[in-house]
Amino acid sequence: MTDRQHLLVHGGTFAAVGDGGDISGVRGSSSPDGLFVRDARHLSRWQLTVDGAVPETLSPVSEGDTARCVLVPRGGRQEPPAYTLFREQAVADGAFVESLRVASNRPVPTTVRVAVTADADFTDQFELRSDHRTYAKIGAQRRRQVLDDGVEFGYQRGEWHSSTTVSAEPPPDGVEETGTGARRLVWTLDLEPHGSAELALRVAARPHGATKTPRVPLTPTAASEQVHAAEGEFTQGVAFPTGWPELAAACARGLADLATLQVPATGLDGEELWVPAAGAPWFLTLLGRDALLTSLFALPYRPGLAAATLPALAATQAAEVGVGSVAQPGKIVHEVRHGELAHFGQVPYGRYYGSVDATPLFLVLLGAYVEQTGDTALARRLEPNARAAVDWMLDHGGLTSRGYLVYRADQGGLANQNWKDSPGAICGADGSRPNGPVMAAGAQGYAYDALRRTAHLARTIWDDEVYAALLEQAAADLRDRFQRDFWMPEHAFPALALDGEGNQVDALASDAGHLLWSGLLDKEYGELVGRRLLEPDFFSGWGVRTLAADQAAYHPMSYHRGSVWPHDNALIALGLARYGLHDEARTVAHGLVDAATATGNRLPEVLAGYGRDSTHARPVPYPHACVRESRAAAAPLALLTAVGGA
């Protein structure tokens, strides 16, 4: 059986360790292992040996904010373990800390040789993806320096500097070379009869651009207390439904995860902000669409997320055309990366704008935030940014020239630039892909809502009646065009998209539920769509599938062509409630909550599309899903908004 991965997450730092607490540094797996800060791996190896051998895992690491496991030397029934090792690990911002206790099981003095082999390869996360791409790093240098209490690893490439410091208490008796670049910290422990000894190991990561030295907690318990304090502060004051304890538990778990999934960002005036990261392990960074939807779901309960997300995205709003980054004036960023490859332009994601829907969602969140909180000051502060976003939708976005928001495949980045952004996600019922520019249905709904909400801001806060009327007319025209061009009478359902020639991309997809959330469809059409989404080919029992199962394009283990996404279903539930389909909204909510209950109250990024039946009565996981994802964490809050505690 392969060693499982266990994630420890706090802010912009995460560690992935195996069942026994080790880090192997293996590349090409579905999940990276190591200690990661700002897209770089600051520990690539962390392996415990005792008396020259890897111990056996007696009690593997379990889920939680602290990784705890119990290890023993390998042996048999005739050789009871001479000692037992108790291992605890946790992360803090820029730090990893471990406590190791070695307990003798013998009635006589015992000597044990303990070693921890450590290395830091400073690999960029993009190098660890399963696509096996390689990147030239001309002039890169690594160094290792032995310290009185440990070892420091360093990396330099031009102006790029990073380091990782490993220290221990008590200090190691020696630091050995291994021939691989790793260093082995060694202790010889003399144990009294049934006595014990403890080692404290601390790792401090200093990524390129860091302005502060990380404060490493003294123990895993101290690090865990920091996480629990943040989680408790984030959940405090939210009224969970008393009549539906399973939903209450999912909301509490989601809020706790959101507390640990926040990463630092900079606002318009240079202020430091904390915004929702997309998810761990691959996307512990600011993604525009993800942060906006997470903030929308949490808005009635934690409006501070929106208050931070909006100025952070305004600060990264594009001001000019950028070919490699797909930037255009007024466009809201899709992804922000801080790693080495982004810094040197080897990947386009330092600031990447390949999203057709982040810009309208920015306007939707701004309007919803003002409506929810009454905070008109933020709307005034962001008025230039909001107007620039509208200008992008009308101009570069395509609303004026094409009648719809449109995107074109980016050869250096994303082929699809709506929320279903994997290759082949936008397809016909037979699986065929559209040619030329794409006009995705869901993005048109966001644009409609954005125009209406911004018109309201213009009329009530910016005192610009002419602008408000212009935006309202643009929204009304978009609605009329959409229902004419996207509606498929033979299916009583909207097309997933239009291709470059205006032909319908005819897959029946969950994106139609987003149109309910945005209010784009007439009431009659909306009710037809809402009820259709609850038919068995769409609804798996755990949620609405991304594609209806009776189509050739459907695959239950495809990322976007048959899977079940919690955030997608949260939008659908909100849309169903908007159109008065409350029974249907409750059905979706109950399916998702049952899925959360079956997975420890935590919803993953995505589930496989298999139906809920007697042959397998548990949700089937999707193999490459983010274990913690902000949109999924916030989805139970959206369900609470949609259906209350019913």
C-alpha atoms as one frame of an Amber mdcrd trajectory, in Angstrom:
protein
   0.000   0.000   0.000   1.398   3.430  -0.887   2.144   5.993   1.768  -0.711
   8.436   2.063  -0.268  12.188   2.058  -1.374  14.285   5.009  -1.673  18.053
   4.684  -0.859  20.580   7.381  -1.929  24.076   6.322  -1.602  27.523   7.839
  -1.734  30.720   5.804   0.614  30.564   2.835   2.475  27.548   4.233   1.684
  23.868   3.907   3.451  20.598   4.556   2.577  17.226   3.060   3.946  14.262
   5.017   3.503  10.505   4.826   1.937   8.087   7.293   5.121   7.989   9.341
   5.784  11.733   9.173   8.484  11.484   6.509   8.969  13.576   3.360  10.404
  11.618   0.457  10.671  14.323  -2.236   9.238  12.049  -4.916   8.230  13.931
  -8.079   5.311  13.308 -10.415   2.763  12.127  -7.830  -0.793  13.410  -7.720
   0.107  15.457  -4.646   3.480  17.059  -3.892   5.224  16.197  -0.639   7.417
  18.576   1.275   7.223  21.908   3.045   6.026  24.671   0.713   6.043  28.442
   1.114   5.195  30.885  -1.698   5.168  28.181  -4.397   8.623  26.786  -3.502
   9.560  23.556  -1.723  11.608  24.431   1.347  11.909  20.850   2.596  12.249
  18.130  -0.027  13.448  15.398   2.309  12.761  14.750   5.952  13.411  11.125
   6.833  13.770   9.577  10.263  15.990   6.554  10.854  16.770   4.805  14.121
  19.827   2.604  14.463  20.304   2.950  10.722  16.837   1.715   9.700  13.497
   3.296   8.852  11.078   2.468  11.679   7.735   0.800  11.127   4.542   2.834
  11.415   2.466   1.472  14.275  -0.121   4.252  14.372  -0.174   6.363  11.167
  -0.721  10.088  10.957  -4.390  10.989  11.277  -6.201  14.055   9.977  -5.860
  17.204  12.015  -3.867  20.378  12.515  -1.103  18.338  14.180   0.374  15.226
  12.576   0.843  12.551  15.238   2.117   9.044  14.670   3.709   6.184  16.608
   6.685   4.247  15.242   8.654   1.169  16.341  11.739  -0.669  15.041  10.949
  -3.453  12.636  10.751  -6.908  14.190   8.441  -9.810  14.956   6.430 -11.309
  17.781   9.514 -12.928  19.236  11.302  -9.555  19.286   9.239  -6.974  21.184
  10.259  -3.425  20.193  13.169  -2.137  22.215  11.753   1.374  22.068   8.784
   3.354  20.773   8.915   6.674  18.953   6.188   9.289  19.353   6.279  11.883
  16.584   4.339  15.181  16.402   4.515  17.768  13.605   2.782  21.063  12.801
   3.226  24.138  10.611   3.062  27.859  11.236   3.535  30.775   8.856   6.833
  29.981   7.127   7.727  27.287   9.634   7.605  23.550  10.372   8.171  22.117
  13.834   8.541  18.558  15.094   8.729  16.939  18.510  10.206  13.437  18.693
  10.092  11.376  21.894  11.996   8.111  22.107  10.774   5.862  24.940  12.712
   2.776  26.016  10.734  -0.416  26.592  13.637  -2.222  28.291  14.436  -2.613
  32.002  18.137  -1.929  31.317  20.007   1.101  29.935  19.680   1.419  26.163
  21.577   3.425  23.559  19.674   4.551  20.468  21.127   6.292  17.418  18.576
   8.687  15.909  19.089  10.459  12.591  17.013  12.888  10.518  18.051  13.277
   6.883  17.023  16.696   5.596  17.249  18.495   2.276  15.728  21.531   0.579
  15.701  21.538  -3.235  13.693  24.805  -3.572  11.791  23.302  -6.501   9.001
  25.430  -7.943   5.571  23.819  -7.655   5.130  23.961 -11.421   8.097  21.586
 -11.758   6.255  19.026  -9.653   3.164  18.845 -11.853   2.426  15.537 -13.538
   3.035  17.000 -17.021   6.784  16.357 -16.504   7.866  19.675 -17.980  11.417
  20.807 -17.344  12.715  24.353 -16.995  16.253  25.640 -17.520  17.827  27.292
 -14.471  21.049  28.763 -15.770  23.429  29.843 -13.037  21.434  28.364 -10.169
  23.506  27.464  -7.115  22.740  25.553  -3.935  24.682  25.676  -0.706  24.696
  23.875   2.628  26.172  25.304   5.808  26.540  23.417   9.084  25.391  25.417
  12.112  26.013  24.866  15.816  22.479  23.521  16.197  21.679  22.226  12.722
  22.120  23.130   9.071  21.106  25.844   6.619  20.240  25.214   2.970  20.460
  28.062   0.491  19.550  28.685  -3.136  20.464  31.504  -5.494  19.735  32.233
  -9.140  20.609  35.742 -10.156  18.724  38.085  -7.854  16.600  35.191  -6.526
  17.559  34.101  -2.977  15.896  31.515  -0.727  16.963  29.633   2.367  15.800
  27.004   4.839  17.245  26.651   8.330  16.942  23.424  10.338  17.749  23.734
  14.039  17.432  21.276  16.895  17.320  21.170  20.670  19.435  19.499  21.892
  21.841  20.192  19.022  22.829  17.157  16.971  26.021  15.335  17.867  27.005
  15.653  14.233  25.857  16.671  10.762  26.880  14.163   8.096  27.089  14.416
   4.328  25.074  11.830   2.414  26.491  12.086  -1.092  23.172  13.375  -2.445
  23.237  16.952  -1.196  21.093  16.111   1.808  22.497  16.375   5.325  21.982
  13.894   8.136  21.551  15.232  11.673  22.623  12.536  14.168  22.056  12.023
  17.896  23.246   9.249  20.208  20.703   8.943  23.001  21.472   7.079  26.220
  18.171   6.000  27.756  17.684   4.944  31.361  15.650   1.771  32.016  12.176
   2.576  30.690  13.426   6.119  30.276  12.872   8.551  27.411  14.467  11.442
  25.576  12.989  14.229  23.444  14.231  16.082  20.409  12.766  19.367  19.185
  13.343  20.180  15.503  12.438  23.509  13.943  12.472  24.536  10.302  12.367
  28.186   9.208  11.721  28.983   5.537  12.806  32.296   4.045  11.370  32.528
   0.543  12.537  35.112  -1.957  10.996  38.479  -1.212  10.196  37.710   2.422
  10.515  40.807   4.558  10.217  39.090   7.932  12.029  36.206   9.577   9.437
  33.558  10.460   8.646  33.071  14.125   8.990  29.341  14.634   6.846  27.987
  17.486   8.742  26.062  20.140   6.558  22.948  19.852   3.891  21.429  17.590
   1.421  22.082  20.388   2.216  25.799  20.282   1.823  25.819  16.487  -1.460
  23.945  16.752  -2.713  26.442  19.324  -2.075  29.244  16.828  -4.168  27.421
  14.227  -6.958  26.661  16.701  -7.035  30.282  17.820  -7.423  31.450  14.219
 -10.145  28.867  13.586 -12.007  29.789  16.758 -11.916  33.487  15.935 -13.265
  32.809  12.456 -16.184  30.648  13.584 -17.153  32.799  16.576 -20.471  34.607
  16.279 -21.908  32.607  13.360 -25.371  31.250  14.135 -25.389  27.646  12.949
 -28.725  25.880  12.310 -29.848  24.008  15.403 -32.385  21.881  13.536 -29.855
  20.461  11.086 -26.729  19.475  13.018 -25.037  17.970   9.963 -25.222  21.284
   8.092 -24.043  23.089  11.227 -21.028  20.772  11.416 -20.219  21.315   7.724
 -20.449  25.098   8.184 -18.180  24.986  11.234 -15.637  22.809   9.440 -15.771
  25.074   6.404 -15.200  28.230   8.420 -12.291  26.600  10.255 -10.725  25.677
   6.915 -11.238  29.194   5.587  -9.344  30.513   8.610  -6.267  28.501   7.604
  -6.617  29.064   3.846  -5.997  32.812   3.959  -2.842  34.181   2.335  -1.290
  37.659   2.415  -2.021  40.156  -0.341  -1.522  43.874  -0.900  -4.307  46.429
  -1.324  -4.622  49.546  -3.478  -2.703  51.720  -1.060  -0.123  49.105  -0.120
  -2.070  47.899   2.897  -1.526  44.280   3.991  -4.585  42.104   3.528  -5.481
  38.459   4.049  -7.537  36.874   1.286  -8.877  33.371   0.593  -6.390  31.158
  -1.218  -7.882  28.798  -3.774  -6.793  25.549  -2.133  -4.074  23.175  -1.012
  -1.877  21.630  -2.173  -1.615  23.045  -5.696  -3.305  26.445  -5.396  -2.349
  27.998  -2.072  -2.377  31.441  -3.686  -4.781  34.139  -4.823  -7.014  33.064
  -7.727  -9.477  35.764  -8.692 -12.511  33.620  -9.488 -12.034  31.393  -6.439
 -11.551  34.245  -3.980 -14.579  36.075  -5.374 -16.925  33.083  -5.146 -15.643
  32.154  -1.695 -16.241  35.719  -0.519 -19.737  35.723  -2.041 -20.687  32.494
  -0.266 -19.340  33.758   3.058 -20.658  37.313   2.662 -23.654  37.092   5.059
 -21.432  35.555   7.752 -17.895  36.839   7.193 -18.066  40.042   5.101 -14.445
  40.757   5.955 -13.366  38.293   3.277 -15.033  40.424   0.607 -13.684  43.631
   2.153 -10.151  42.253   1.698 -10.619  40.426  -1.612 -12.020  43.421  -3.500
  -9.134  45.888  -2.900  -6.567  43.086  -3.346  -7.974  42.314  -6.793  -8.333
  45.996  -7.604  -4.615  46.394  -6.855  -3.755  43.724  -9.435  -6.279  44.876
 -12.066  -4.658  45.083 -15.500  -3.873  48.554 -16.846  -2.495  47.607 -20.259
  -2.338  44.785 -22.772   0.043  41.955 -21.922   0.487  39.227 -24.527   1.905
  36.449 -22.363  -0.285  37.234 -19.368  -3.513  37.713 -21.401  -3.845  41.081
 -19.651  -6.187  43.771 -20.998  -7.112  47.125 -19.436  -9.693  46.692 -16.680
  -9.418  42.901 -16.511  -9.330  41.232 -13.092  -6.468  38.844 -12.444  -7.020
  35.099 -12.626  -3.929  33.876 -10.778  -1.055  35.379  -8.805   2.117  33.363
  -8.252   5.270  34.144  -6.264   7.575  31.333  -7.371  10.891  31.334  -9.175
   9.487  30.307 -12.561   6.898  33.081 -12.493   9.549  35.583 -11.406  11.757
  34.758 -14.401   8.830  34.587 -16.830   9.167  30.840 -17.464   5.487  30.378
 -16.654   2.932  33.151 -17.287   1.285  32.987 -13.883   3.085  35.725 -11.940
   0.027  37.789 -12.797  -2.094  35.838 -15.234  -5.385  37.150 -16.572  -6.759
  34.077 -18.378 -10.278  34.260 -16.958 -13.393  35.478 -18.727 -15.461  35.530
 -15.539 -13.302  37.024 -12.756 -14.043  40.545 -14.001 -17.868  40.329 -13.892
 -17.665  38.417 -10.587 -15.611  41.300  -9.156 -18.516  43.633  -9.943 -21.064
  41.147  -8.582 -19.194  40.898  -5.284 -18.814  44.676  -4.996 -22.539  45.205
  -5.496 -23.476  42.355  -3.152 -21.053  43.592  -0.488 -22.569  47.063  -0.446
 -26.081  45.598  -0.346 -25.158  43.259   2.523 -23.131  45.670   4.662 -24.197
  49.179   3.673 -20.489  50.057   3.372 -20.657  52.680   0.629 -17.088  53.870
   1.278 -15.617  50.826  -0.447 -17.867  51.366  -3.474 -16.632  54.949  -3.735
 -13.025  53.916  -3.318 -13.318  51.245  -6.008 -15.428  53.287  -8.445 -12.537
  53.721 -10.937 -11.814  50.005 -10.788 -15.463  49.085 -11.237 -15.819  51.385
 -14.245 -12.646  49.932 -15.735 -14.055  46.436 -15.248 -17.272  47.413 -17.032
 -15.219  48.952 -19.841 -13.350  45.661 -20.204 -16.614  43.694 -20.483 -17.955
  46.059 -23.132 -14.706  46.413 -25.080 -12.033  43.697 -24.866 -14.476  41.278
 -23.224 -16.664  41.283 -26.331 -20.099  42.438 -25.128 -20.244  45.259 -27.668
 -18.601  43.589 -30.679 -19.786  39.986 -30.196 -22.802  40.485 -27.952 -21.287
  38.196 -25.316 -18.215  37.781 -23.151 -15.797  35.762 -25.250 -12.428  34.088
 -24.753  -9.855  32.508 -27.015  -7.582  29.595 -26.133  -4.236  30.739 -24.744
  -1.469  28.494 -26.043   0.865  29.398 -23.197  -1.794  29.139 -20.512  -5.394
  27.983 -20.372  -7.407  26.708 -23.310 -10.674  27.280 -21.455 -11.034  30.408
 -19.344 -14.340  29.943 -17.572 -14.683  27.967 -14.342 -14.499  24.700 -16.284
 -10.966  25.452 -17.395  -9.562  22.004 -18.183  -8.924  20.991 -21.816 -12.089
  19.561 -23.362 -14.334  20.834 -20.568 -16.359  22.919 -23.023 -17.772  20.367
 -25.414 -20.797  19.137 -27.309 -22.940  16.260 -26.088 -20.779  13.940 -28.192
 -17.559  15.263 -26.659 -16.500  17.366 -29.652 -14.719  20.636 -28.902 -15.783
  23.991 -30.338 -13.672  25.825 -32.875 -12.513  29.401 -32.528 -13.573  31.859
 -29.806 -15.909  30.553 -27.098 -18.873  32.267 -25.455 -19.553  30.250 -22.284
 -23.071  30.368 -20.882 -22.226  30.887 -17.226 -20.064  33.929 -17.908 -22.997
  35.643 -19.632 -25.053  35.238 -16.491 -22.295  36.799 -14.401 -22.070  39.690
 -16.886 -25.828  40.278 -16.667 -25.723  40.371 -12.871 -22.617  42.574 -12.911
 -24.250  45.157 -15.183 -27.370  45.337 -13.042 -25.525  45.582  -9.748 -23.118
  48.208 -11.069 -26.051  50.212 -12.409 -27.458  50.249  -8.888 -24.129  51.511
  -7.510 -24.003  54.214 -10.183 -27.495  55.419  -9.349 -27.370  55.239  -5.546
 -23.723  55.971  -4.682 -21.883  57.470  -7.655 -24.773  59.797  -8.585 -24.536
  58.928 -12.290 -28.028  58.294 -13.637 -26.912  58.295 -17.281 -24.339  55.566
 -16.644 -26.880  53.543 -14.647 -29.409  53.662 -17.460 -26.750  52.635 -20.003
 -25.789  49.585 -17.944 -29.400  48.565 -17.339 -30.098  48.699 -21.055 -26.989
  46.642 -21.779 -28.171  44.032 -19.265 -31.662  43.864 -20.769 -30.249  43.483
 -24.265 -27.908  40.721 -23.104 -30.809  38.839 -21.558 -32.861  39.018 -24.737
 -29.944  37.895 -26.911 -29.044  35.052 -24.621 -32.501  33.501 -24.533 -32.665
  33.753 -28.307 -29.215  32.344 -29.080 -28.494  29.850 -26.292 -31.898  28.260
 -25.686 -32.285  24.758 -27.170 -36.041  24.151 -27.605 -35.578  20.445 -28.277
 -34.008  20.049 -24.831 -35.814  22.898 -23.040 -32.344  23.801 -21.778 -29.593
  26.324 -22.592 -26.463  25.353 -24.504 -23.201  25.140 -22.625 -21.634  27.704
 -24.967 -21.585  29.199 -28.460 -18.617  28.639 -30.742 -16.868  31.212 -32.895
 -19.558  30.967 -35.591 -22.401  31.347 -33.102 -23.306  27.643 -33.214 -24.615
  26.056 -30.040 -22.276  23.783 -28.080 -25.042  21.424 -27.108 -23.864  19.569
 -23.983 -26.351  19.609 -21.104 -24.236  20.986 -18.272 -24.544  22.208 -14.704
 -23.566  25.725 -15.805 -27.271  26.272 -16.466 -27.698  26.446 -12.698 -25.377
  29.453 -12.598 -27.858  31.242 -14.868 -30.471  30.774 -12.145 -28.096  32.265
  -9.578 -27.501  35.269 -11.852 -31.191  35.683 -12.702 -30.541  35.681 -16.447
 -33.418  33.381 -17.451 -37.107  34.268 -17.583 -39.156  32.610 -14.851 -40.618
  29.957 -17.168 -37.222  28.987 -18.552 -35.674  29.088 -15.110 -38.207  26.681
 -13.641 -37.699  24.248 -16.540 -33.945  24.333 -16.044 -34.144  23.991 -12.273
 -36.344  20.893 -12.404 -34.246  19.351 -15.181 -31.107  19.601 -13.024 -32.725
  17.322 -10.432 -33.472  14.482 -12.849 -31.431  11.282 -12.263 -28.976  11.770
 -15.144 -27.920  15.082 -13.599 -28.372  14.522  -9.857 -26.111  11.794  -8.471
 -27.588  11.775  -4.986 -24.594  13.719  -3.706 -25.040  16.686  -6.035 -25.627
  17.820  -9.604 -23.099  16.445 -12.079 -21.182  18.825 -14.311 -22.594  16.945
 -17.327 -25.768  14.883 -17.551 -24.862  11.202 -17.534 -26.779  10.137 -20.646
 -24.377  11.969 -23.006 -21.381  10.483 -24.808 -19.157  13.189 -23.324 -19.937
  12.071 -19.750 -17.243  10.432 -17.633 -17.713  10.078 -13.842 -13.978  10.527
 -13.179 -13.465  13.484 -15.508 -12.510  16.761 -13.871 -15.287  18.767 -15.544
 -17.292  16.293 -17.631 -19.289  14.311 -15.120 -17.878  15.026 -11.670 -19.733
  16.773  -8.822 -18.350  20.095  -7.565 -19.575  21.438  -4.204 -19.181  25.096
  -5.180 -21.030  24.465  -8.466 -23.869  22.920  -6.473 -23.858  25.778  -3.989
 -24.484  28.208  -6.853 -27.206  25.907  -8.169 -28.901  25.770  -4.761 -28.845
  29.558  -4.481 -30.274  29.794  -8.009 -33.042  27.287  -7.311 -34.056  29.257
  -4.227 -34.037  32.480  -6.260 -36.570  30.990  -8.680 -38.792  29.674  -5.893
 -37.772  26.022  -6.371 -37.253  25.474  -2.655 -37.847  21.709  -2.620 -35.234
  21.278  -5.335 -32.794  23.531  -3.451 -33.258  21.423  -0.322 -32.617  18.239
  -2.307 -29.294  19.588  -3.549 -28.392  20.832  -0.072 -29.167  17.503   1.576
 -27.069  15.632  -0.977 -24.043  17.864  -0.393 -24.419  17.826   3.385 -24.634
  14.026   3.356 -21.441  13.963   1.285 -19.752  16.247   3.819 -20.907  14.074
   6.713 -19.445  11.007   5.006 -16.073  12.740   4.631 -15.561  14.130   8.124
 -17.764  17.210   7.570 -15.252  18.592   5.039 -16.256  18.932   1.385 -13.416
  18.341  -1.066 -12.874  20.389  -4.197 -14.633  17.788  -6.358 -16.229  14.329
  -6.133 -16.546  11.621  -8.756 -19.905  11.498 -10.533 -20.942   7.996  -9.476
 -24.525   7.683  -8.294 -25.568   7.154  -4.715 -26.918   3.622  -4.636 -26.817
   0.416  -2.677 -23.643  -0.865  -4.389 -21.555   1.983  -2.982 -23.310   4.154
  -0.454 -20.450   6.605   0.063 -19.256   9.415  -2.215 -16.378   8.346  -4.443
 -13.430  10.749  -4.210 -11.889  12.360  -7.256  -8.211  11.291  -7.247  -6.548
  14.687  -7.825  -8.840  16.971  -5.840  -7.544  19.694  -3.569  -8.029  18.336
  -0.065  -8.828  21.800   1.236 -10.402  24.265  -1.161 -11.867  27.629  -0.245
 -14.942  27.490  -2.509 -15.828  24.036  -1.184 -15.198  25.183   2.389 -17.590
  28.103   1.892 -20.219  26.021   0.057 -22.079  24.954   3.251 -22.522  28.635
   4.093 -24.132  29.174   0.687 -26.436  26.214   1.387 -27.396  27.782   4.697
 -28.265  30.975   2.835 -30.253  29.075   0.220 -32.356  26.818   2.457 -31.810
  27.929   6.027 -31.772  25.094   8.545 -34.392  23.038   6.680
